[in-house]
Short mmCIF file of C-alpha atoms and ligand atoms in Angstrom, two decimals:
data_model
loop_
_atom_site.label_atom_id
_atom_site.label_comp_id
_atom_site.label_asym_id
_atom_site.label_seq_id
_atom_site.Cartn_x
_atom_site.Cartn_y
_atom_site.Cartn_z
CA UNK A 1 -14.39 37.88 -36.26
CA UNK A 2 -12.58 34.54 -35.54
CA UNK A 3 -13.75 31.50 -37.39
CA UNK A 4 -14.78 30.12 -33.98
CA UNK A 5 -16.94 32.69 -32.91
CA UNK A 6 -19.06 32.73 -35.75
CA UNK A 7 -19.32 29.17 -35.81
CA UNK A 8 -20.47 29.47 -31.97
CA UNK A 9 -22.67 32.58 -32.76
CA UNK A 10 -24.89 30.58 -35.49
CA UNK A 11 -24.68 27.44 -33.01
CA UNK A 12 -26.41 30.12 -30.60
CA UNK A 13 -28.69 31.80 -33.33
CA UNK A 14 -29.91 28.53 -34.36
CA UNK A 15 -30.62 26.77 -30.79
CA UNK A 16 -32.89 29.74 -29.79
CA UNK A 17 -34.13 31.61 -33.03
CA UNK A 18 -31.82 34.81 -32.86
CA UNK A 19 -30.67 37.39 -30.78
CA UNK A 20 -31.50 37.97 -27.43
CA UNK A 21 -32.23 34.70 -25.48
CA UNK A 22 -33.91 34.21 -21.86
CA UNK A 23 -32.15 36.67 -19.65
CA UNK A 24 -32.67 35.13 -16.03
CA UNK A 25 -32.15 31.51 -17.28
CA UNK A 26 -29.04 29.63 -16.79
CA UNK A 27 -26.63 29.00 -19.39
CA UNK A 28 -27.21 26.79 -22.23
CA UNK A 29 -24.96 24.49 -24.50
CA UNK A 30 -25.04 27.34 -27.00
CA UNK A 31 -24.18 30.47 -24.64
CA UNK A 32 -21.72 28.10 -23.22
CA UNK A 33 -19.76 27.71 -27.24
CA UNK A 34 -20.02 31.38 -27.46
CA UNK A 35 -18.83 32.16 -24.19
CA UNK A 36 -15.63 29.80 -24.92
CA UNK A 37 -15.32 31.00 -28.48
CA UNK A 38 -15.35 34.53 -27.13
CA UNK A 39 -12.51 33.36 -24.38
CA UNK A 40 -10.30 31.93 -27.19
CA UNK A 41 -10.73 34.53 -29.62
CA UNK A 42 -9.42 36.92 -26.35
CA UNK A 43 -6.11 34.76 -25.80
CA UNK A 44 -3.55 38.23 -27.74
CA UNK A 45 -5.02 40.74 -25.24
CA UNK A 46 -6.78 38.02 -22.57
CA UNK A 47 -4.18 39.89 -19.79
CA UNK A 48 -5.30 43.57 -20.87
CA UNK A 49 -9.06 42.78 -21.00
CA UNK A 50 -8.21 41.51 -16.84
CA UNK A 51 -6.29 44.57 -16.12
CA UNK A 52 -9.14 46.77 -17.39
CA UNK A 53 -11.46 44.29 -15.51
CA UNK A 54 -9.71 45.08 -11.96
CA UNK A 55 -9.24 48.87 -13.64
CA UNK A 56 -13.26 49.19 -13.35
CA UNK A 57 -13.58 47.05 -10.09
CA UNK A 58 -10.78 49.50 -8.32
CA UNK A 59 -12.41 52.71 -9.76
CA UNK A 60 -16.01 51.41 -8.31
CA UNK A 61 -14.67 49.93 -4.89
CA UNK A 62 -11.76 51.78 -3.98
CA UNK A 63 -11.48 49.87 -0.86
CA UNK A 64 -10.68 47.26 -2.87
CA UNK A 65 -7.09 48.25 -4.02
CA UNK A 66 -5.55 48.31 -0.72
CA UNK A 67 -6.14 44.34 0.09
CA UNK A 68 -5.04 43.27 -3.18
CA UNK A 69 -0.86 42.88 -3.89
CA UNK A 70 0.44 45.70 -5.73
CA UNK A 71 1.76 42.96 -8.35
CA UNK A 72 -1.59 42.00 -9.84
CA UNK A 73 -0.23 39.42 -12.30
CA UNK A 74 -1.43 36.51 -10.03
CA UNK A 75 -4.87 38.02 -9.60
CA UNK A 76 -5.31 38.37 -13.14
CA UNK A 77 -3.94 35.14 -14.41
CA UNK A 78 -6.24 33.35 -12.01
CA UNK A 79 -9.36 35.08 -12.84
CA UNK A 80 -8.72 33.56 -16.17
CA UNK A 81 -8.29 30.64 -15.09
CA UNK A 82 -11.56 31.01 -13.33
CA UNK A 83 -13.43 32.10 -16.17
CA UNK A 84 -11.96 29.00 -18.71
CA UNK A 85 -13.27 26.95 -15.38
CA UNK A 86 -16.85 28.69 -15.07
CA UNK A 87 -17.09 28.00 -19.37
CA UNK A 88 -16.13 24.47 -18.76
CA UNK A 89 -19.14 24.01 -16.34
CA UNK A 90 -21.19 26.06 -16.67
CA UNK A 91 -24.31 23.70 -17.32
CA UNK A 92 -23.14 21.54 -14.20
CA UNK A 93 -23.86 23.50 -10.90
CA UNK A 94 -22.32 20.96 -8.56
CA UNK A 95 -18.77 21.06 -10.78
CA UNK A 96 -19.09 24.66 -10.41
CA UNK A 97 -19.68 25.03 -6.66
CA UNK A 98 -16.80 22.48 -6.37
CA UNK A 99 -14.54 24.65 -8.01
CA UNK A 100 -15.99 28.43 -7.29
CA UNK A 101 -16.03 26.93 -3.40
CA UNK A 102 -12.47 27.97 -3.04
CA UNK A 103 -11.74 30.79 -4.50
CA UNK A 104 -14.58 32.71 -2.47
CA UNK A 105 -12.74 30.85 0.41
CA UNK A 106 -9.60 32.63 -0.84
CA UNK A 107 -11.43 36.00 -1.69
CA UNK A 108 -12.62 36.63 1.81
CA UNK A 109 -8.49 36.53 2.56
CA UNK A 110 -9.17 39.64 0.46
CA UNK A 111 -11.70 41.47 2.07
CA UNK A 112 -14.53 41.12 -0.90
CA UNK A 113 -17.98 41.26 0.11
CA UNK A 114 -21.28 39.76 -1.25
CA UNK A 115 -22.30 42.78 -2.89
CA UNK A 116 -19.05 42.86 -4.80
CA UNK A 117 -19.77 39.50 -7.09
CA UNK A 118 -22.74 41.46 -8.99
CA UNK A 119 -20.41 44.11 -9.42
CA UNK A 120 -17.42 42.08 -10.68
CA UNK A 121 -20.36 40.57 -13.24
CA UNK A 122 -20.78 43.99 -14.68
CA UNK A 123 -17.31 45.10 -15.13
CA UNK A 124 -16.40 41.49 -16.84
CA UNK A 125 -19.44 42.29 -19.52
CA UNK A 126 -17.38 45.85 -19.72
CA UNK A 127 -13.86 44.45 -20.18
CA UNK A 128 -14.94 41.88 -22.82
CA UNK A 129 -17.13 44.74 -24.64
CA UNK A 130 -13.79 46.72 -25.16
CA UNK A 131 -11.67 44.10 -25.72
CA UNK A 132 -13.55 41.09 -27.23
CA UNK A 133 -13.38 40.91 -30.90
CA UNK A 134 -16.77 40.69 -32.34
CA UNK A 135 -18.79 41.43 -29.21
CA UNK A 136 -22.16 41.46 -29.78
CA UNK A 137 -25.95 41.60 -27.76
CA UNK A 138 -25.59 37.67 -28.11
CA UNK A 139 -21.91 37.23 -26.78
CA UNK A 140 -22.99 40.06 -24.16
CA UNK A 141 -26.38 38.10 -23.11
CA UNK A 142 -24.84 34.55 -22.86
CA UNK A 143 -21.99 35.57 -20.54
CA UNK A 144 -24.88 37.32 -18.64
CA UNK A 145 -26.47 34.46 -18.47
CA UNK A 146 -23.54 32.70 -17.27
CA UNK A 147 -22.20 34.84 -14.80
CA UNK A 148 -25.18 35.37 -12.76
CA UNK A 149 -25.47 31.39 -11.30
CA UNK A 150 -21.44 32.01 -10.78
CA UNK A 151 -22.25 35.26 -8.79
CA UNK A 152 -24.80 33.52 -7.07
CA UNK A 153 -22.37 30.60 -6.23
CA UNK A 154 -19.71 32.58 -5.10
CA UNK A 155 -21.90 34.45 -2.58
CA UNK A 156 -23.75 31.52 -1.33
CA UNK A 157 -19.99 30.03 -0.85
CA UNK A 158 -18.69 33.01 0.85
CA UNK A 159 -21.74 33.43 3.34
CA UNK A 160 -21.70 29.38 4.59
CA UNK A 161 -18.06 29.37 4.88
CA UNK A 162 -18.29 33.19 7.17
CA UNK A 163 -20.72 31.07 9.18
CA UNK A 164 -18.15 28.41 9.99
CA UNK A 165 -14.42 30.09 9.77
CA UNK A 166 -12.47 33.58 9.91
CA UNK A 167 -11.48 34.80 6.84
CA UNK A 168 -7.26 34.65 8.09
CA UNK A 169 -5.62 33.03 10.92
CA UNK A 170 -2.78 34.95 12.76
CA UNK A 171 -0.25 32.35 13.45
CA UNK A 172 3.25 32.65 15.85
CA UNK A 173 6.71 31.31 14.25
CA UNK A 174 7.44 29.54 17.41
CA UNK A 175 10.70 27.49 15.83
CA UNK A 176 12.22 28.01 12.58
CA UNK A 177 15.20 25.59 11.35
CA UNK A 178 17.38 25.77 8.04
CA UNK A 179 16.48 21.92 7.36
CA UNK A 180 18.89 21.77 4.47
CA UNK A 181 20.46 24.49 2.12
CA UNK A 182 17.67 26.86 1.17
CA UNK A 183 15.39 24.88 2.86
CA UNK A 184 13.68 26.32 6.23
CA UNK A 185 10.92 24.06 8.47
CA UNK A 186 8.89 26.57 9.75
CA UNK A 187 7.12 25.49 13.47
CA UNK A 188 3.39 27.76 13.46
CA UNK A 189 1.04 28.30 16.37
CA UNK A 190 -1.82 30.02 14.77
CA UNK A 191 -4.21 32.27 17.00
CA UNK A 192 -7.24 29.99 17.45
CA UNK A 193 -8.16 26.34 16.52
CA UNK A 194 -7.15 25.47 12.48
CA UNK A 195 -9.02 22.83 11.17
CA UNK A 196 -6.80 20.54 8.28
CA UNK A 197 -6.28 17.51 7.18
CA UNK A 198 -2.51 15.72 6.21
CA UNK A 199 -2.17 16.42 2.50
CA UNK A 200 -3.77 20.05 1.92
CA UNK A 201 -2.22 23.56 1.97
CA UNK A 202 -3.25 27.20 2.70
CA UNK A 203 -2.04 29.96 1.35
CA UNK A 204 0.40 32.51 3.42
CA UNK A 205 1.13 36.20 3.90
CA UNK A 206 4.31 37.73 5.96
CA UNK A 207 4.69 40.58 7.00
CA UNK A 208 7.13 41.56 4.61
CA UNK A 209 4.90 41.53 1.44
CA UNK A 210 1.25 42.40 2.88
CA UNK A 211 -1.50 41.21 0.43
CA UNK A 212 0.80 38.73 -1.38
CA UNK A 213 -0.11 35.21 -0.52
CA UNK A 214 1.45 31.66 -1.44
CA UNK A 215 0.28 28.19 -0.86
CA UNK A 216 2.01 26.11 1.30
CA UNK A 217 1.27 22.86 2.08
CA UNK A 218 1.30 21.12 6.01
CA UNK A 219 4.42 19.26 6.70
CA UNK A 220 2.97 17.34 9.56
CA UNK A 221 -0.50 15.46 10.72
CA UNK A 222 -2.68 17.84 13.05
CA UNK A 223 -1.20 17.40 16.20
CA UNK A 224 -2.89 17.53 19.67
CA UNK A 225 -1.30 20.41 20.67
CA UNK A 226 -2.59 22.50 17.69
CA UNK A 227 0.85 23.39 16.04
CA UNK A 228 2.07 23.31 12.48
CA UNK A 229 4.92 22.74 10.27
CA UNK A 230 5.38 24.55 6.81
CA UNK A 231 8.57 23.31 4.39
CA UNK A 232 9.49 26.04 2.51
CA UNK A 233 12.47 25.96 -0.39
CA UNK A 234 13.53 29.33 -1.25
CA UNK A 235 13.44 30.13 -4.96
CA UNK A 236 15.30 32.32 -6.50
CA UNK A 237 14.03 36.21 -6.46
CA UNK A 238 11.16 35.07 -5.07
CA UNK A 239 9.04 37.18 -2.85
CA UNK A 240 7.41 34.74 0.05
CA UNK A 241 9.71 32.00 0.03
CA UNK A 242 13.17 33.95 0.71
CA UNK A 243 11.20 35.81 3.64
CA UNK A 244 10.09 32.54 4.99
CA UNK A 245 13.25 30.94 4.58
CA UNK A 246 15.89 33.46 5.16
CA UNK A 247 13.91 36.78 7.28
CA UNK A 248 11.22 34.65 9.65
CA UNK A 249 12.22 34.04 13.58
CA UNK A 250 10.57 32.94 16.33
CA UNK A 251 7.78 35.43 17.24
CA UNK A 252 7.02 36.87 13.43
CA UNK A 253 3.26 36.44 12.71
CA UNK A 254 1.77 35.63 9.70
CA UNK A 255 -1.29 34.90 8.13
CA UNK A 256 -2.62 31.79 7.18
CA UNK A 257 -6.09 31.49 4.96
CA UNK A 258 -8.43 28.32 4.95
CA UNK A 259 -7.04 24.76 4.42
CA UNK A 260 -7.65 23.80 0.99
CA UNK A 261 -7.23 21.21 -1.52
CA UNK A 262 -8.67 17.27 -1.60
CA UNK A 263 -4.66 15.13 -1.38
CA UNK A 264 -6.37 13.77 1.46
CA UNK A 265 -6.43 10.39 3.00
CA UNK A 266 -9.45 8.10 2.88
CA UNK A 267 -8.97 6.20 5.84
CA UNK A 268 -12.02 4.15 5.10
CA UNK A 269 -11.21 2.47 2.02
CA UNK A 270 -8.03 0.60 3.16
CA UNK A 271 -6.43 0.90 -0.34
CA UNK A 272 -2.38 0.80 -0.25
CA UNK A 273 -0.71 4.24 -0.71
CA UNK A 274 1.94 5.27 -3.51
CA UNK A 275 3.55 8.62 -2.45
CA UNK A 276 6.31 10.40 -4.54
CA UNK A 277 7.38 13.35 -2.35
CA UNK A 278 10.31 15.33 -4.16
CA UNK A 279 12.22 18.60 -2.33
CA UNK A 280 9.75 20.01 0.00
CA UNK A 281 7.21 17.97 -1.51
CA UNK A 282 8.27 15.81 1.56
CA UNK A 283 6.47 18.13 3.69
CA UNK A 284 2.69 16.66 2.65
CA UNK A 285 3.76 12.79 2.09
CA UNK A 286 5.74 13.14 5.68
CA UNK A 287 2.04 14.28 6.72
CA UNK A 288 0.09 11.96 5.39
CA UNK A 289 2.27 8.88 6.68
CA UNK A 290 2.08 10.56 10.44
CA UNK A 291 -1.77 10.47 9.61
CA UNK A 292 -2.08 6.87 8.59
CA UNK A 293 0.04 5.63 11.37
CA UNK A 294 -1.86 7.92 13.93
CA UNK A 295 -5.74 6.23 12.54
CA UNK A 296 -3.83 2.78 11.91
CA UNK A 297 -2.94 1.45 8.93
CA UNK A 298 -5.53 -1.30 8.77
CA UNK A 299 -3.45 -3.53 6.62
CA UNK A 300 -3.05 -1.15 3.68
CA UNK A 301 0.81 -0.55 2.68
CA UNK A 302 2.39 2.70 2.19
CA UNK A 303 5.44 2.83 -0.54
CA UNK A 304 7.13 5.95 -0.58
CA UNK A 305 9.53 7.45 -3.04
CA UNK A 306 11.72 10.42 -1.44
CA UNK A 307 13.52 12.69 -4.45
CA UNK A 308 16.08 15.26 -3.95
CA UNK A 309 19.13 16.23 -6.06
CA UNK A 310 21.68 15.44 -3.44
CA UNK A 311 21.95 13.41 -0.15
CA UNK A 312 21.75 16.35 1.47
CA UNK A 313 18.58 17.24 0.41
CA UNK A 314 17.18 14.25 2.09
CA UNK A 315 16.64 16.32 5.11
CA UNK A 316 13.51 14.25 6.24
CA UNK A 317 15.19 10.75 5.22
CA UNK A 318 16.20 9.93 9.04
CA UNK A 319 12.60 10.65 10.24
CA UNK A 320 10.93 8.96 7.70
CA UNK A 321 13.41 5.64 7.99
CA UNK A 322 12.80 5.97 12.16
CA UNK A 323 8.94 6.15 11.48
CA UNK A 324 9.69 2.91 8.77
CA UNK A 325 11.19 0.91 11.62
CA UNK A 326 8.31 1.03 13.70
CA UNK A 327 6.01 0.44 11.07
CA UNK A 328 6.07 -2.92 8.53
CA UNK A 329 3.28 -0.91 6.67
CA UNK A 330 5.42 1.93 5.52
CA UNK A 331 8.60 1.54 3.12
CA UNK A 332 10.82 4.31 2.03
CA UNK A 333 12.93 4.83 -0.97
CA UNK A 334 15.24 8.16 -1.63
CA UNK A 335 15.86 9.07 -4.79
CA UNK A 336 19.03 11.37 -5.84
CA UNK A 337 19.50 12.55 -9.24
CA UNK A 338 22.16 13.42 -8.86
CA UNK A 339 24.82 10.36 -8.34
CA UNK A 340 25.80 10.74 -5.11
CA UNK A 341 29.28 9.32 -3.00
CA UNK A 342 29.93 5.36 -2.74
CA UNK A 343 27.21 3.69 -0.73
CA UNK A 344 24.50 6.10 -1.85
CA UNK A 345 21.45 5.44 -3.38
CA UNK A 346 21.35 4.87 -7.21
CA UNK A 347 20.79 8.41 -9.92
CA UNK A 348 18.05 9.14 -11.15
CA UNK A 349 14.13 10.64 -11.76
CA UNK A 350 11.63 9.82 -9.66
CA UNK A 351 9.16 9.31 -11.64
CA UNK A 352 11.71 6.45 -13.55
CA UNK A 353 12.15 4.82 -10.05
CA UNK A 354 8.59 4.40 -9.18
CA UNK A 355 8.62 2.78 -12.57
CA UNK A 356 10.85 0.39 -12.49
CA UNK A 357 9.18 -0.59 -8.99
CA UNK A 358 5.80 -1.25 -11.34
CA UNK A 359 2.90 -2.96 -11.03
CA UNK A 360 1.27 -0.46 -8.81
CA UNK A 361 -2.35 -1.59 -9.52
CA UNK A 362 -4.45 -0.75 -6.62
CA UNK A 363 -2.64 1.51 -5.32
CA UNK A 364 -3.74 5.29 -4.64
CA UNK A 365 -0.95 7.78 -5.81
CA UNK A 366 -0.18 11.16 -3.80
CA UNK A 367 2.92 13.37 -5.50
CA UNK A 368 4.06 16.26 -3.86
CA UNK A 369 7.29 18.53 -5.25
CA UNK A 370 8.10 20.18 -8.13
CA UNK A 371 5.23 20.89 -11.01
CA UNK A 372 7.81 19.36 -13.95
CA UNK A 373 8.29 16.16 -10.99
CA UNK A 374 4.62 16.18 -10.16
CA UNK A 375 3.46 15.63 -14.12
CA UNK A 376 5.95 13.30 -15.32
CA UNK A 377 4.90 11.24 -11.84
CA UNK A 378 1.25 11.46 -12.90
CA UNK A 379 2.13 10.59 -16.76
CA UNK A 380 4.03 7.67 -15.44
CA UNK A 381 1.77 6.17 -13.22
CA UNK A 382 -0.72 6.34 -16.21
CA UNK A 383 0.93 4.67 -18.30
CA UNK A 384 1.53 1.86 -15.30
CA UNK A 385 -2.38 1.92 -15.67
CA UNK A 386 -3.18 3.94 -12.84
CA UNK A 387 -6.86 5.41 -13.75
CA UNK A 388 -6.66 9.29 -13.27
CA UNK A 389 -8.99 9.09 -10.45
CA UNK A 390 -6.11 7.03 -8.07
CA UNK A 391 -3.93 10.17 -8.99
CA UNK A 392 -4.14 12.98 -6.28
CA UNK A 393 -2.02 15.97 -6.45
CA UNK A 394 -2.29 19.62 -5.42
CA UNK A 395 -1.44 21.43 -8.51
CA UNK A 396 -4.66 20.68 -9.87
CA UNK A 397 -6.24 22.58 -7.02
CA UNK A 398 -4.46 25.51 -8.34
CA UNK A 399 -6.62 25.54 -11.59
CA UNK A 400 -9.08 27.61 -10.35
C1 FAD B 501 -0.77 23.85 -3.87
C2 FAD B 501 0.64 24.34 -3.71
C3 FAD B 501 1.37 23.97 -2.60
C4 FAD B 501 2.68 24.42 -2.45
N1 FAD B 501 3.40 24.02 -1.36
C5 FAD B 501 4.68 24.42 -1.23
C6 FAD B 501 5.47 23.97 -0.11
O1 FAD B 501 5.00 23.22 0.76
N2 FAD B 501 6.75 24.41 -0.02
C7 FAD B 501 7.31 25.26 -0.96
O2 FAD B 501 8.49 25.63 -0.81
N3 FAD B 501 6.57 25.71 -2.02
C8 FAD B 501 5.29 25.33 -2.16
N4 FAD B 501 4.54 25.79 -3.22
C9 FAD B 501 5.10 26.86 -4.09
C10 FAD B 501 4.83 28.23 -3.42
O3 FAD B 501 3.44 28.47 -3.38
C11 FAD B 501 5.44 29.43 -4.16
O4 FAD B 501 5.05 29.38 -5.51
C12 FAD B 501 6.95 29.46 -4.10
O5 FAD B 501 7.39 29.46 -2.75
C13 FAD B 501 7.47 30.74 -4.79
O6 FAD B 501 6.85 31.87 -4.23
P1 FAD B 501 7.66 33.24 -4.11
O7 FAD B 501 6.72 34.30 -3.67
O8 FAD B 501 8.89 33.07 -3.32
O9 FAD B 501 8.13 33.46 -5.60
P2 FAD B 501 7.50 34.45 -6.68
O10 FAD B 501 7.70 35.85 -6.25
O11 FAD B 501 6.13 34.00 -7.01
O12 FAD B 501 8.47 34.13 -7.89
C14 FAD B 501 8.63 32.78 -8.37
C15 FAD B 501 9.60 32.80 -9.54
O13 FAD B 501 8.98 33.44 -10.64
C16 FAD B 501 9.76 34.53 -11.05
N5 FAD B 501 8.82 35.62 -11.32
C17 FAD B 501 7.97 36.20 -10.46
N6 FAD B 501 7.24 37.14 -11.06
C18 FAD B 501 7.66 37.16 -12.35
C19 FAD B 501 7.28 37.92 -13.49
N7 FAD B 501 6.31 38.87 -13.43
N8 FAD B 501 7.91 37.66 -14.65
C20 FAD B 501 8.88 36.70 -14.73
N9 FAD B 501 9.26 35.96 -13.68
C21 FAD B 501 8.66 36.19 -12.52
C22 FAD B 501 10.70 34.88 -9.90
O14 FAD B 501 11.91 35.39 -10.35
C23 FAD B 501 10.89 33.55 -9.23
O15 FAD B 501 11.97 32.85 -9.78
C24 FAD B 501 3.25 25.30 -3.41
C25 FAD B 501 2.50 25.67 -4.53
C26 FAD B 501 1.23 25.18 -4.69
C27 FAD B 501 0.46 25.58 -5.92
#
């Protein structure tokens, strides 16, 4: 037994006088320790004990397998994620329907019921029994006792948002353009209205890999006439993004799942705007400009910082700097790091540029673009004394 889980165990034994506990009653600080000790001490065979998880859910809801990828890596890394999430906040119910919100947004995408969340309780308490070291009535009665508000959650979740949205939008490729090399700007016209806002994403199946879905975030503002733009980079081997780039034409369908994620605008507060948009990371800061100039900027300024390797790569530079001249409020800056021919811009990071353009107090930050780009921008702008709650991004989204 790890060191951890014993200390959490007598934590547990102590706060309630032994085994057993209040089954029915929500999670305390104590099932909450041994819960998280029971996660850590998990970490050699954490991606078995998932497997054997969906292993049990498959073999009790067979209708299950055929909505879910055949590559279940993704699945299972992100119920893990879920779980560290659900450990985290367990004693705070708001935190957790904040974060368990999405995901039974996402699982509908998937074709799980209500019913199925009790189920998925059961065969978690299986799959830690075989594989958690040191399992015990107490480990087994705290994550009981944790689990059940989470089931509870995620129904409640699924049911309001069924009342309000589809679980998938079909949605046309009406124009697709190679934007720059590797780089496609896919035009969408989805099959009824799609609510977002400039600055979220939602994730995407083609047709050529059914039940495998990416997020992608919305390259432009909702527009009157209800279309949508996607930038998508292709990376190398992968699945979604050399479809979308390199197989999608005009008249290909695809499916599009809830908007998600909170890189939004507050168009109320007035407070000036610090975007870093690197690669297709463009696609959301290009958004959330066309949003601010289509409410009005309201005397708020709007810096941004456009990153790409090469000039080339700058493939929204023109738009941006014809949007600029119509608009004192917005400045742009590209960024190559990569030095580029006489007359270009100067080398270097992004994240150094927006530095050396410092004191941003005030200011709220939105980065878009590569994860390595989107933490050294965040570290940055902390150390220019940004607080971490003037620092939106969407990979945070992605924690649950
Ligand atoms: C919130 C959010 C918004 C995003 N918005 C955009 C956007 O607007 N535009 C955009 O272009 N991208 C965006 N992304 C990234 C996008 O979601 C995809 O991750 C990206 O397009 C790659 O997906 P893929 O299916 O092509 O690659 P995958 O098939 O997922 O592969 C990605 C890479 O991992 C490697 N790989 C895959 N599986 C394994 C494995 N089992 N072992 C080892 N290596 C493996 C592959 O070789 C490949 O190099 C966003 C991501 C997030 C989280």
């Amino acid at each position: 037994m790890g060191a951890g889980l014993g200390r959490a165990r007598r934590r547990g034994a102590a706060g309630r006088g032994g085994a057993g506990g209040r089954p029915g009653q929500p999670p305390d600080a104590a099932d909450l320790a041994l819960a998280g000790a029971v996660l850590a001490a998990l970490r050699p065979v954490a991606d078995r004990a998932m497997a054997h998880f969906f292993a049990l859910m498959f073999l009790r809801h067979p209708e299950l397998r055929a909505v879910f990828p055949a590559a279940m890596d993704g699945p299972r890394e992100q119920l893990l994620r879920v779980l560290r999430e659900c450990v985290r906040h367990g004693d705070d119910p708001a935190a957790l329907r904040d974060r368990l919100g999405p995901l039974a947004r996402r699982c509908r995408k998937y074709g799980v019921l209500s019913g199925h969340y009790a189920s998925a309780a059961d065969c978690l308490v299986e799959a830690l029994a075989r594989y958690g070291s040191g399992w015990d009535e107490r480990a087994e009665a705290a994550w009981r006792r944790l689990l059940a508000p989470v089931a509870r959650l995620l129904v409640e979740a699924a049911e309001e948002d069924a009342r309000a949205t589809p679980p998938w939008w079909q949605a046309e490729v009406v124009a697709h353009r190679q934007a720059a090399e590797g780089v496609a700007v896919l035009t969408l016209r989805p099959d009824q209205p799609y609510p977002f806002r400039a600055g979220q994403y939602a994730e995407v199946e083609t047709p050529w890999w059914p039940r495998v879905w990416r997020p992608y975030s919305f390259g432009s503002a909702p527009r009157a006439d209800g279309l949508l733009t996607l930038h998508v980079k292709a990376v190398p081997a992968g699945w979604v993004s050399n479809a979308l780039v390199h197989r999608a034409r005009a008249g290909d369908v695809l499916r599009l799942g809830a908007a998600e994620g909170g890189m939004t605008v507050d168009h109320a507060s007035g407070q000036d705007l610090l975007c870093l948009g690197g690669g297709t990371g463009i696609g959301p800061i290009g958004a959330l400009v066309e949003e601010v100039a289509e409410h009005g900027a309201a005397g708020r300024r709007v810096e941004v910082f456009y990153g790409a390797r090469r000039e080339a790569g700058l493939y929204r530079l023109a738009e941006l700097r014809e949007l600029a001249a119509r608009h004192r409020w917005l400045t742009v800056r590209p960024v190559l790091s990569e030095q580029g021919p006489a007359g270009c811009p100067p080398a270097g990071e992004l994240p150094e540029a927006v530095a050396r353009q410092a004191p941003w107090h005030g200011f709220a930050a939105y980065l878009s673009g590569p994860a390595p780009m989107v933490r050294a921008g965040a570290a940055v702008l902390r150390r220019c004394g940004l607080p971490p709650g003037a620092i939106r991004h969407d990979l945070a989204e992605q924690q649950v």
